[in-house]
JSON list of C-alpha atoms in Angstrom, two decimals:
[
{"chain": "A", "resi": 1141, "resn": "MET", "atom": "CA", "xyz": [38.59, 117.04, 162.07]},
{"chain": "A", "resi": 1142, "resn": "ALA", "atom": "CA", "xyz": [42.17, 117.60, 161.18]},
{"chain": "A", "resi": 1143, "resn": "GLY", "atom": "CA", "xyz": [43.85, 114.50, 162.42]},
{"chain": "A", "resi": 1144, "resn": "PHE", "atom": "CA", "xyz": [45.12, 111.47, 160.62]},
{"chain": "A", "resi": 1145, "resn": "ASN", "atom": "CA", "xyz": [45.96, 108.27, 162.41]},
{"chain": "A", "resi": 1146, "resn": "THR", "atom": "CA", "xyz": [48.08, 106.65, 159.69]},
{"chain": "A", "resi": 1147, "resn": "LYS", "atom": "CA", "xyz": [50.68, 109.42, 159.74]},
{"chain": "A", "resi": 1148, "resn": "THR", "atom": "CA", "xyz": [52.43, 111.21, 162.54]},
{"chain": "A", "resi": 1149, "resn": "PHE", "atom": "CA", "xyz": [51.82, 114.95, 162.65]},
{"chain": "A", "resi": 1150, "resn": "THR", "atom": "CA", "xyz": [52.75, 117.55, 165.20]},
{"chain": "A", "resi": 1151, "resn": "LYS", "atom": "CA", "xyz": [50.48, 117.74, 168.20]},
{"chain": "A", "resi": 1152, "resn": "HIS", "atom": "CA", "xyz": [49.12, 121.03, 166.86]},
{"chain": "A", "resi": 1153, "resn": "ASP", "atom": "CA", "xyz": [47.53, 119.35, 163.83]},
{"chain": "A", "resi": 1154, "resn": "ASP", "atom": "CA", "xyz": [44.73, 117.60, 165.68]},
{"chain": "A", "resi": 1155, "resn": "TYR", "atom": "CA", "xyz": [41.72, 119.92, 165.61]},
{"chain": "A", "resi": 1156, "resn": "MET", "atom": "CA", "xyz": [38.40, 118.07, 165.78]},
{"chain": "A", "resi": 1157, "resn": "THR", "atom": "CA", "xyz": [35.39, 119.44, 163.93]},
{"chain": "A", "resi": 1158, "resn": "PRO", "atom": "CA", "xyz": [32.39, 120.48, 166.01]},
{"chain": "A", "resi": 1159, "resn": "LYS", "atom": "CA", "xyz": [28.87, 119.44, 165.01]},
{"chain": "A", "resi": 1160, "resn": "SER", "atom": "CA", "xyz": [28.01, 123.10, 164.41]},
{"chain": "A", "resi": 1161, "resn": "ALA", "atom": "CA", "xyz": [30.48, 123.23, 161.48]},
{"chain": "A", "resi": 1162, "resn": "TRP", "atom": "CA", "xyz": [28.53, 120.54, 159.62]},
{"chain": "A", "resi": 1163, "resn": "PHE", "atom": "CA", "xyz": [25.14, 121.91, 160.60]},
{"chain": "A", "resi": 1164, "resn": "ALA", "atom": "CA", "xyz": [26.14, 125.32, 159.13]},
{"chain": "A", "resi": 1165, "resn": "ILE", "atom": "CA", "xyz": [26.49, 123.83, 155.61]},
{"chain": "A", "resi": 1166, "resn": "LYS", "atom": "CA", "xyz": [23.73, 121.22, 155.71]},
{"chain": "A", "resi": 1167, "resn": "GLU", "atom": "CA", "xyz": [21.69, 122.99, 153.02]},
{"chain": "A", "resi": 1168, "resn": "PHE", "atom": "CA", "xyz": [24.55, 122.72, 150.52]},
{"chain": "A", "resi": 1169, "resn": "ILE", "atom": "CA", "xyz": [24.94, 118.94, 150.76]},
{"chain": "A", "resi": 1170, "resn": "PRO", "atom": "CA", "xyz": [22.82, 116.79, 148.42]},
{"chain": "A", "resi": 1171, "resn": "THR", "atom": "CA", "xyz": [20.67, 114.29, 150.30]},
{"chain": "A", "resi": 1172, "resn": "ASP", "atom": "CA", "xyz": [20.93, 111.50, 147.74]},
{"chain": "A", "resi": 1173, "resn": "LYS", "atom": "CA", "xyz": [24.70, 110.98, 147.93]},
{"chain": "A", "resi": 1174, "resn": "ILE", "atom": "CA", "xyz": [27.02, 108.79, 149.98]},
{"chain": "A", "resi": 1175, "resn": "ILE", "atom": "CA", "xyz": [29.34, 110.98, 152.04]},
{"chain": "A", "resi": 1176, "resn": "TRP", "atom": "CA", "xyz": [32.90, 109.96, 152.87]},
{"chain": "A", "resi": 1177, "resn": "GLU", "atom": "CA", "xyz": [34.25, 111.72, 155.95]},
{"chain": "A", "resi": 1178, "resn": "ALA", "atom": "CA", "xyz": [37.81, 110.77, 155.00]},
{"chain": "A", "resi": 1179, "resn": "PHE", "atom": "CA", "xyz": [39.85, 111.83, 158.03]},
{"chain": "A", "resi": 1180, "resn": "TYR", "atom": "CA", "xyz": [38.96, 109.89, 161.15]},
{"chain": "A", "resi": 1181, "resn": "GLY", "atom": "CA", "xyz": [40.55, 111.89, 163.98]},
{"chain": "A", "resi": 1182, "resn": "ASP", "atom": "CA", "xyz": [38.74, 110.98, 167.20]},
{"chain": "A", "resi": 1183, "resn": "GLY", "atom": "CA", "xyz": [35.75, 109.58, 165.28]},
{"chain": "A", "resi": 1184, "resn": "ALA", "atom": "CA", "xyz": [33.26, 112.23, 166.38]},
{"chain": "A", "resi": 1185, "resn": "SER", "atom": "CA", "xyz": [33.09, 114.13, 163.09]},
{"chain": "A", "resi": 1186, "resn": "GLY", "atom": "CA", "xyz": [31.54, 111.21, 161.22]},
{"chain": "A", "resi": 1187, "resn": "LYS", "atom": "CA", "xyz": [28.96, 110.77, 163.96]},
{"chain": "A", "resi": 1188, "resn": "PHE", "atom": "CA", "xyz": [28.16, 114.49, 163.79]},
{"chain": "A", "resi": 1189, "resn": "LEU", "atom": "CA", "xyz": [27.73, 114.29, 160.01]},
{"chain": "A", "resi": 1190, "resn": "GLU", "atom": "CA", "xyz": [25.36, 111.32, 160.41]},
{"chain": "A", "resi": 1191, "resn": "GLU", "atom": "CA", "xyz": [23.29, 113.29, 162.91]},
{"chain": "A", "resi": 1192, "resn": "VAL", "atom": "CA", "xyz": [23.19, 116.43, 160.77]},
{"chain": "A", "resi": 1193, "resn": "LEU", "atom": "CA", "xyz": [22.69, 114.60, 157.46]},
{"chain": "A", "resi": 1194, "resn": "GLU", "atom": "CA", "xyz": [20.15, 112.06, 158.59]},
{"chain": "A", "resi": 1195, "resn": "ASP", "atom": "CA", "xyz": [19.14, 111.29, 154.98]},
{"chain": "A", "resi": 1196, "resn": "ASN", "atom": "CA", "xyz": [22.68, 110.52, 153.81]},
{"chain": "A", "resi": 1197, "resn": "LYS", "atom": "CA", "xyz": [24.82, 107.46, 154.30]},
{"chain": "A", "resi": 1198, "resn": "VAL", "atom": "CA", "xyz": [28.13, 108.54, 155.88]},
{"chain": "A", "resi": 1199, "resn": "ILE", "atom": "CA", "xyz": [31.29, 106.45, 155.59]},
{"chain": "A", "resi": 1200, "resn": "HIS", "atom": "CA", "xyz": [33.70, 107.21, 158.42]},
{"chain": "A", "resi": 1201, "resn": "GLU", "atom": "CA", "xyz": [36.37, 104.62, 159.04]},
{"chain": "A", "resi": 1202, "resn": "PRO", "atom": "CA", "xyz": [39.94, 104.78, 160.37]},
{"chain": "A", "resi": 1203, "resn": "ILE", "atom": "CA", "xyz": [41.50, 104.12, 156.96]},
{"chain": "A", "resi": 1204, "resn": "ASP", "atom": "CA", "xyz": [44.19, 105.88, 154.93]},
{"chain": "A", "resi": 1205, "resn": "PHE", "atom": "CA", "xyz": [42.74, 108.57, 152.66]},
{"chain": "A", "resi": 1206, "resn": "PHE", "atom": "CA", "xyz": [45.63, 108.26, 150.22]},
{"chain": "A", "resi": 1207, "resn": "ASN", "atom": "CA", "xyz": [44.99, 104.55, 149.58]},
{"chain": "A", "resi": 1208, "resn": "ASN", "atom": "CA", "xyz": [41.19, 104.53, 149.46]},
{"chain": "A", "resi": 1209, "resn": "ASN", "atom": "CA", "xyz": [38.36, 106.05, 147.46]},
{"chain": "A", "resi": 1210, "resn": "LYS", "atom": "CA", "xyz": [34.89, 105.88, 148.96]},
{"chain": "A", "resi": 1211, "resn": "GLY", "atom": "CA", "xyz": [31.52, 107.58, 148.61]},
{"chain": "A", "resi": 1212, "resn": "ASP", "atom": "CA", "xyz": [30.10, 110.06, 146.14]},
{"chain": "A", "resi": 1213, "resn": "ILE", "atom": "CA", "xyz": [31.23, 113.23, 147.96]},
{"chain": "A", "resi": 1214, "resn": "ILE", "atom": "CA", "xyz": [34.14, 113.78, 150.34]},
{"chain": "A", "resi": 1215, "resn": "ILE", "atom": "CA", "xyz": [33.33, 116.08, 153.25]},
{"chain": "A", "resi": 1216, "resn": "SER", "atom": "CA", "xyz": [36.02, 116.52, 155.85]},
{"chain": "A", "resi": 1217, "resn": "ASN", "atom": "CA", "xyz": [38.50, 118.61, 157.78]},
{"chain": "A", "resi": 1218, "resn": "PRO", "atom": "CA", "xyz": [41.91, 117.30, 156.68]},
{"chain": "A", "resi": 1219, "resn": "PRO", "atom": "CA", "xyz": [45.17, 117.57, 158.61]},
{"chain": "A", "resi": 1220, "resn": "PHE", "atom": "CA", "xyz": [46.41, 121.03, 157.81]},
{"chain": "A", "resi": 1221, "resn": "THR", "atom": "CA", "xyz": [50.07, 119.96, 157.70]},
{"chain": "A", "resi": 1222, "resn": "CYS", "atom": "CA", "xyz": [49.44, 117.82, 154.62]},
{"chain": "A", "resi": 1223, "resn": "LYS", "atom": "CA", "xyz": [46.77, 119.90, 152.86]},
{"chain": "A", "resi": 1224, "resn": "LYS", "atom": "CA", "xyz": [48.86, 120.22, 149.70]},
{"chain": "A", "resi": 1225, "resn": "GLU", "atom": "CA", "xyz": [49.01, 116.43, 149.38]},
{"chain": "A", "resi": 1226, "resn": "VAL", "atom": "CA", "xyz": [45.33, 116.10, 150.31]},
{"chain": "A", "resi": 1227, "resn": "PHE", "atom": "CA", "xyz": [44.18, 118.58, 147.66]},
{"chain": "A", "resi": 1228, "resn": "THR", "atom": "CA", "xyz": [46.45, 117.02, 145.05]},
{"chain": "A", "resi": 1229, "resn": "ARG", "atom": "CA", "xyz": [44.81, 113.64, 145.78]},
{"chain": "A", "resi": 1230, "resn": "LEU", "atom": "CA", "xyz": [41.34, 115.22, 145.71]},
{"chain": "A", "resi": 1231, "resn": "LYS", "atom": "CA", "xyz": [42.06, 116.68, 142.29]},
{"chain": "A", "resi": 1232, "resn": "ILE", "atom": "CA", "xyz": [43.19, 113.24, 141.05]},
{"chain": "A", "resi": 1233, "resn": "LEU", "atom": "CA", "xyz": [40.02, 111.63, 142.44]},
{"chain": "A", "resi": 1234, "resn": "ASP", "atom": "CA", "xyz": [38.01, 114.36, 140.67]},
{"chain": "A", "resi": 1235, "resn": "LYS", "atom": "CA", "xyz": [34.92, 113.86, 142.80]},
{"chain": "A", "resi": 1236, "resn": "PRO", "atom": "CA", "xyz": [32.89, 116.51, 144.60]},
{"chain": "A", "resi": 1237, "resn": "PHE", "atom": "CA", "xyz": [34.22, 117.65, 147.95]},
{"chain": "A", "resi": 1238, "resn": "ILE", "atom": "CA", "xyz": [33.78, 120.11, 150.77]},
{"chain": "A", "resi": 1239, "resn": "MET", "atom": "CA", "xyz": [36.91, 120.56, 152.88]},
{"chain": "A", "resi": 1240, "resn": "ILE", "atom": "CA", "xyz": [37.44, 122.81, 155.88]},
{"chain": "A", "resi": 1241, "resn": "CYS", "atom": "CA", "xyz": [40.84, 124.50, 155.64]},
{"chain": "A", "resi": 1242, "resn": "PRO", "atom": "CA", "xyz": [42.44, 127.80, 156.65]},
{"chain": "A", "resi": 1243, "resn": "SER", "atom": "CA", "xyz": [41.27, 130.78, 154.65]},
{"chain": "A", "resi": 1244, "resn": "SER", "atom": "CA", "xyz": [44.86, 131.66, 153.72]},
{"chain": "A", "resi": 1245, "resn": "MET", "atom": "CA", "xyz": [45.12, 128.49, 151.65]},
{"chain": "A", "resi": 1246, "resn": "ILE", "atom": "CA", "xyz": [43.32, 130.17, 148.74]},
{"chain": "A", "resi": 1247, "resn": "ASN", "atom": "CA", "xyz": [46.44, 132.31, 148.22]},
{"chain": "A", "resi": 1248, "resn": "THR", "atom": "CA", "xyz": [48.83, 129.38, 147.80]},
{"chain": "A", "resi": 1249, "resn": "GLN", "atom": "CA", "xyz": [50.57, 128.55, 144.56]},
{"chain": "A", "resi": 1250, "resn": "TYR", "atom": "CA", "xyz": [49.55, 124.89, 144.75]},
{"chain": "A", "resi": 1251, "resn": "MET", "atom": "CA", "xyz": [45.84, 125.80, 144.92]},
{"chain": "A", "resi": 1252, "resn": "ARG", "atom": "CA", "xyz": [46.30, 128.10, 141.94]},
{"chain": "A", "resi": 1253, "resn": "ASN", "atom": "CA", "xyz": [48.11, 125.36, 140.02]},
{"chain": "A", "resi": 1254, "resn": "LEU", "atom": "CA", "xyz": [45.57, 122.68, 140.89]},
{"chain": "A", "resi": 1255, "resn": "PHE", "atom": "CA", "xyz": [42.34, 124.55, 140.29]},
{"chain": "A", "resi": 1256, "resn": "SER", "atom": "CA", "xyz": [42.71, 127.83, 138.37]},
{"chain": "A", "resi": 1257, "resn": "ASN", "atom": "CA", "xyz": [42.62, 126.22, 134.92]},
{"chain": "A", "resi": 1258, "resn": "SER", "atom": "CA", "xyz": [40.12, 123.53, 135.79]},
{"chain": "A", "resi": 1259, "resn": "ASP", "atom": "CA", "xyz": [36.67, 123.37, 134.22]},
{"chain": "A", "resi": 1260, "resn": "ASN", "atom": "CA", "xyz": [35.37, 122.86, 137.75]},
{"chain": "A", "resi": 1261, "resn": "LYS", "atom": "CA", "xyz": [36.64, 125.72, 139.85]},
{"chain": "A", "resi": 1262, "resn": "ILE", "atom": "CA", "xyz": [36.83, 125.96, 143.61]},
{"chain": "A", "resi": 1263, "resn": "GLN", "atom": "CA", "xyz": [33.84, 127.59, 145.28]},
{"chain": "A", "resi": 1264, "resn": "ILE", "atom": "CA", "xyz": [34.01, 128.89, 148.84]},
{"chain": "A", "resi": 1265, "resn": "ILE", "atom": "CA", "xyz": [31.57, 128.99, 151.71]},
{"chain": "A", "resi": 1266, "resn": "ILE", "atom": "CA", "xyz": [32.60, 131.53, 154.35]},
{"chain": "A", "resi": 1267, "resn": "PRO", "atom": "CA", "xyz": [31.39, 130.88, 157.90]},
{"chain": "A", "resi": 1268, "resn": "ARG", "atom": "CA", "xyz": [29.73, 133.69, 159.80]},
{"chain": "A", "resi": 1269, "resn": "LYS", "atom": "CA", "xyz": [32.34, 133.38, 162.55]},
{"chain": "A", "resi": 1270, "resn": "ARG", "atom": "CA", "xyz": [35.38, 131.27, 163.34]},
{"chain": "A", "resi": 1271, "resn": "ILE", "atom": "CA", "xyz": [34.86, 127.55, 163.70]},
{"chain": "A", "resi": 1272, "resn": "GLN", "atom": "CA", "xyz": [35.71, 126.56, 167.25]},
{"chain": "A", "resi": 1273, "resn": "PHE", "atom": "CA", "xyz": [37.57, 123.27, 166.87]},
{"chain": "A", "resi": 1274, "resn": "THR", "atom": "CA", "xyz": [38.42, 121.00, 169.78]},
{"chain": "A", "resi": 1275, "resn": "LYS", "atom": "CA", "xyz": [42.17, 120.64, 169.97]},
{"chain": "A", "resi": 1276, "resn": "LEU", "atom": "CA", "xyz": [43.75, 117.31, 170.90]},
{"chain": "A", "resi": 1277, "resn": "ASP", "atom": "CA", "xyz": [47.31, 116.73, 172.06]},
{"chain": "A", "resi": 1278, "resn": "LYS", "atom": "CA", "xyz": [49.64, 114.04, 170.71]},
{"chain": "A", "resi": 1279, "resn": "ASP", "atom": "CA", "xyz": [47.95, 111.47, 172.98]},
{"chain": "A", "resi": 1280, "resn": "GLY", "atom": "CA", "xyz": [44.48, 112.26, 171.60]},
{"chain": "A", "resi": 1281, "resn": "LYS", "atom": "CA", "xyz": [43.35, 114.06, 174.75]},
{"chain": "A", "resi": 1282, "resn": "ILE", "atom": "CA", "xyz": [42.16, 117.63, 175.25]},
{"chain": "A", "resi": 1283, "resn": "PRO", "atom": "CA", "xyz": [45.14, 119.56, 176.64]},
{"chain": "A", "resi": 1284, "resn": "GLU", "atom": "CA", "xyz": [44.88, 120.88, 180.17]},
{"chain": "A", "resi": 1285, "resn": "GLY", "atom": "CA", "xyz": [43.63, 124.46, 180.16]},
{"chain": "A", "resi": 1286, "resn": "PHE", "atom": "CA", "xyz": [42.37, 124.28, 176.57]},
{"chain": "A", "resi": 1287, "resn": "THR", "atom": "CA", "xyz": [39.61, 126.70, 175.62]},
{"chain": "A", "resi": 1288, "resn": "ASN", "atom": "CA", "xyz": [37.75, 126.74, 172.31]},
{"chain": "A", "resi": 1289, "resn": "LYS", "atom": "CA", "xyz": [39.22, 130.04, 171.18]},
{"chain": "A", "resi": 1290, "resn": "CYS", "atom": "CA", "xyz": [40.36, 129.36, 167.64]},
{"chain": "A", "resi": 1291, "resn": "ASN", "atom": "CA", "xyz": [42.87, 131.94, 166.39]},
{"chain": "A", "resi": 1292, "resn": "PHE", "atom": "CA", "xyz": [42.56, 131.30, 162.64]},
{"chain": "A", "resi": 1293, "resn": "ASP", "atom": "CA", "xyz": [39.80, 131.60, 160.07]},
{"chain": "A", "resi": 1294, "resn": "CYS", "atom": "CA", "xyz": [38.69, 128.72, 157.87]},
{"chain": "A", "resi": 1295, "resn": "PHE", "atom": "CA", "xyz": [36.63, 128.39, 154.72]},
{"chain": "A", "resi": 1296, "resn": "TYR", "atom": "CA", "xyz": [34.71, 125.47, 153.29]},
{"chain": "A", "resi": 1297, "resn": "TYR", "atom": "CA", "xyz": [36.49, 124.76, 149.99]},
{"chain": "A", "resi": 1298, "resn": "CYS", "atom": "CA", "xyz": [34.02, 123.19, 147.57]},
{"chain": "A", "resi": 1299, "resn": "TYR", "atom": "CA", "xyz": [34.61, 121.42, 144.27]},
{"chain": "A", "resi": 1300, "resn": "LYS", "atom": "CA", "xyz": [31.98, 120.12, 141.86]},
{"chain": "A", "resi": 1301, "resn": "MET", "atom": "CA", "xyz": [29.26, 121.00, 144.36]},
{"chain": "A", "resi": 1302, "resn": "ASP", "atom": "CA", "xyz": [27.39, 123.21, 141.87]},
{"chain": "A", "resi": 1303, "resn": "LEU", "atom": "CA", "xyz": [26.72, 125.94, 144.39]},
{"chain": "A", "resi": 1304, "resn": "GLU", "atom": "CA", "xyz": [24.51, 128.83, 143.36]},
{"chain": "A", "resi": 1305, "resn": "ARG", "atom": "CA", "xyz": [27.42, 131.29, 143.67]},
{"chain": "A", "resi": 1306, "resn": "ASP", "atom": "CA", "xyz": [31.20, 131.00, 143.77]},
{"chain": "A", "resi": 1307, "resn": "ILE", "atom": "CA", "xyz": [31.39, 132.67, 147.17]},
{"chain": "A", "resi": 1308, "resn": "ILE", "atom": "CA", "xyz": [28.69, 132.18, 149.78]},
{"chain": "A", "resi": 1309, "resn": "TRP", "atom": "CA", "xyz": [28.69, 134.00, 153.10]},
{"chain": "A", "resi": 1310, "resn": "LEU", "atom": "CA", "xyz": [26.78, 132.07, 155.76]},
{"chain": "A", "resi": 1311, "resn": "LYS", "atom": "CA", "xyz": [24.27, 134.02, 157.81]}
]
């Protein structure tokens, strides 16, 4: 749910995660772990995760990701404008995560520097089709005339999730 209430981003950075995005990866999330949905946005993403992952405890609070460390696994959709800082912090925390981010991010130098020489490499889950986020404007409202027609592809970037394969295409 790319959105972060403790920083000011451009109005184009607030894309809320639909329930279907979490349902699509339910089978890859351990049921005995505490999940931290670290980026609050409009608050719906945490509620969706609780509904989808009924056996997991989900922490979803409007707190600053960079100054907190909660749960066993971080599952979220971070603000895309600060993804470099987010992934640097995730690497420092060194805990399992699943993050929704643009597919082009895998080609960045910072991802290569952070994860290519790590014992725990990035694994990727590729959605069957584009995730249709709900876009919010700078006031936290759905812009007039908005349609859920996302024009970019995203992957689920996974770390320490011990997936069966390094790349998984969802059916």
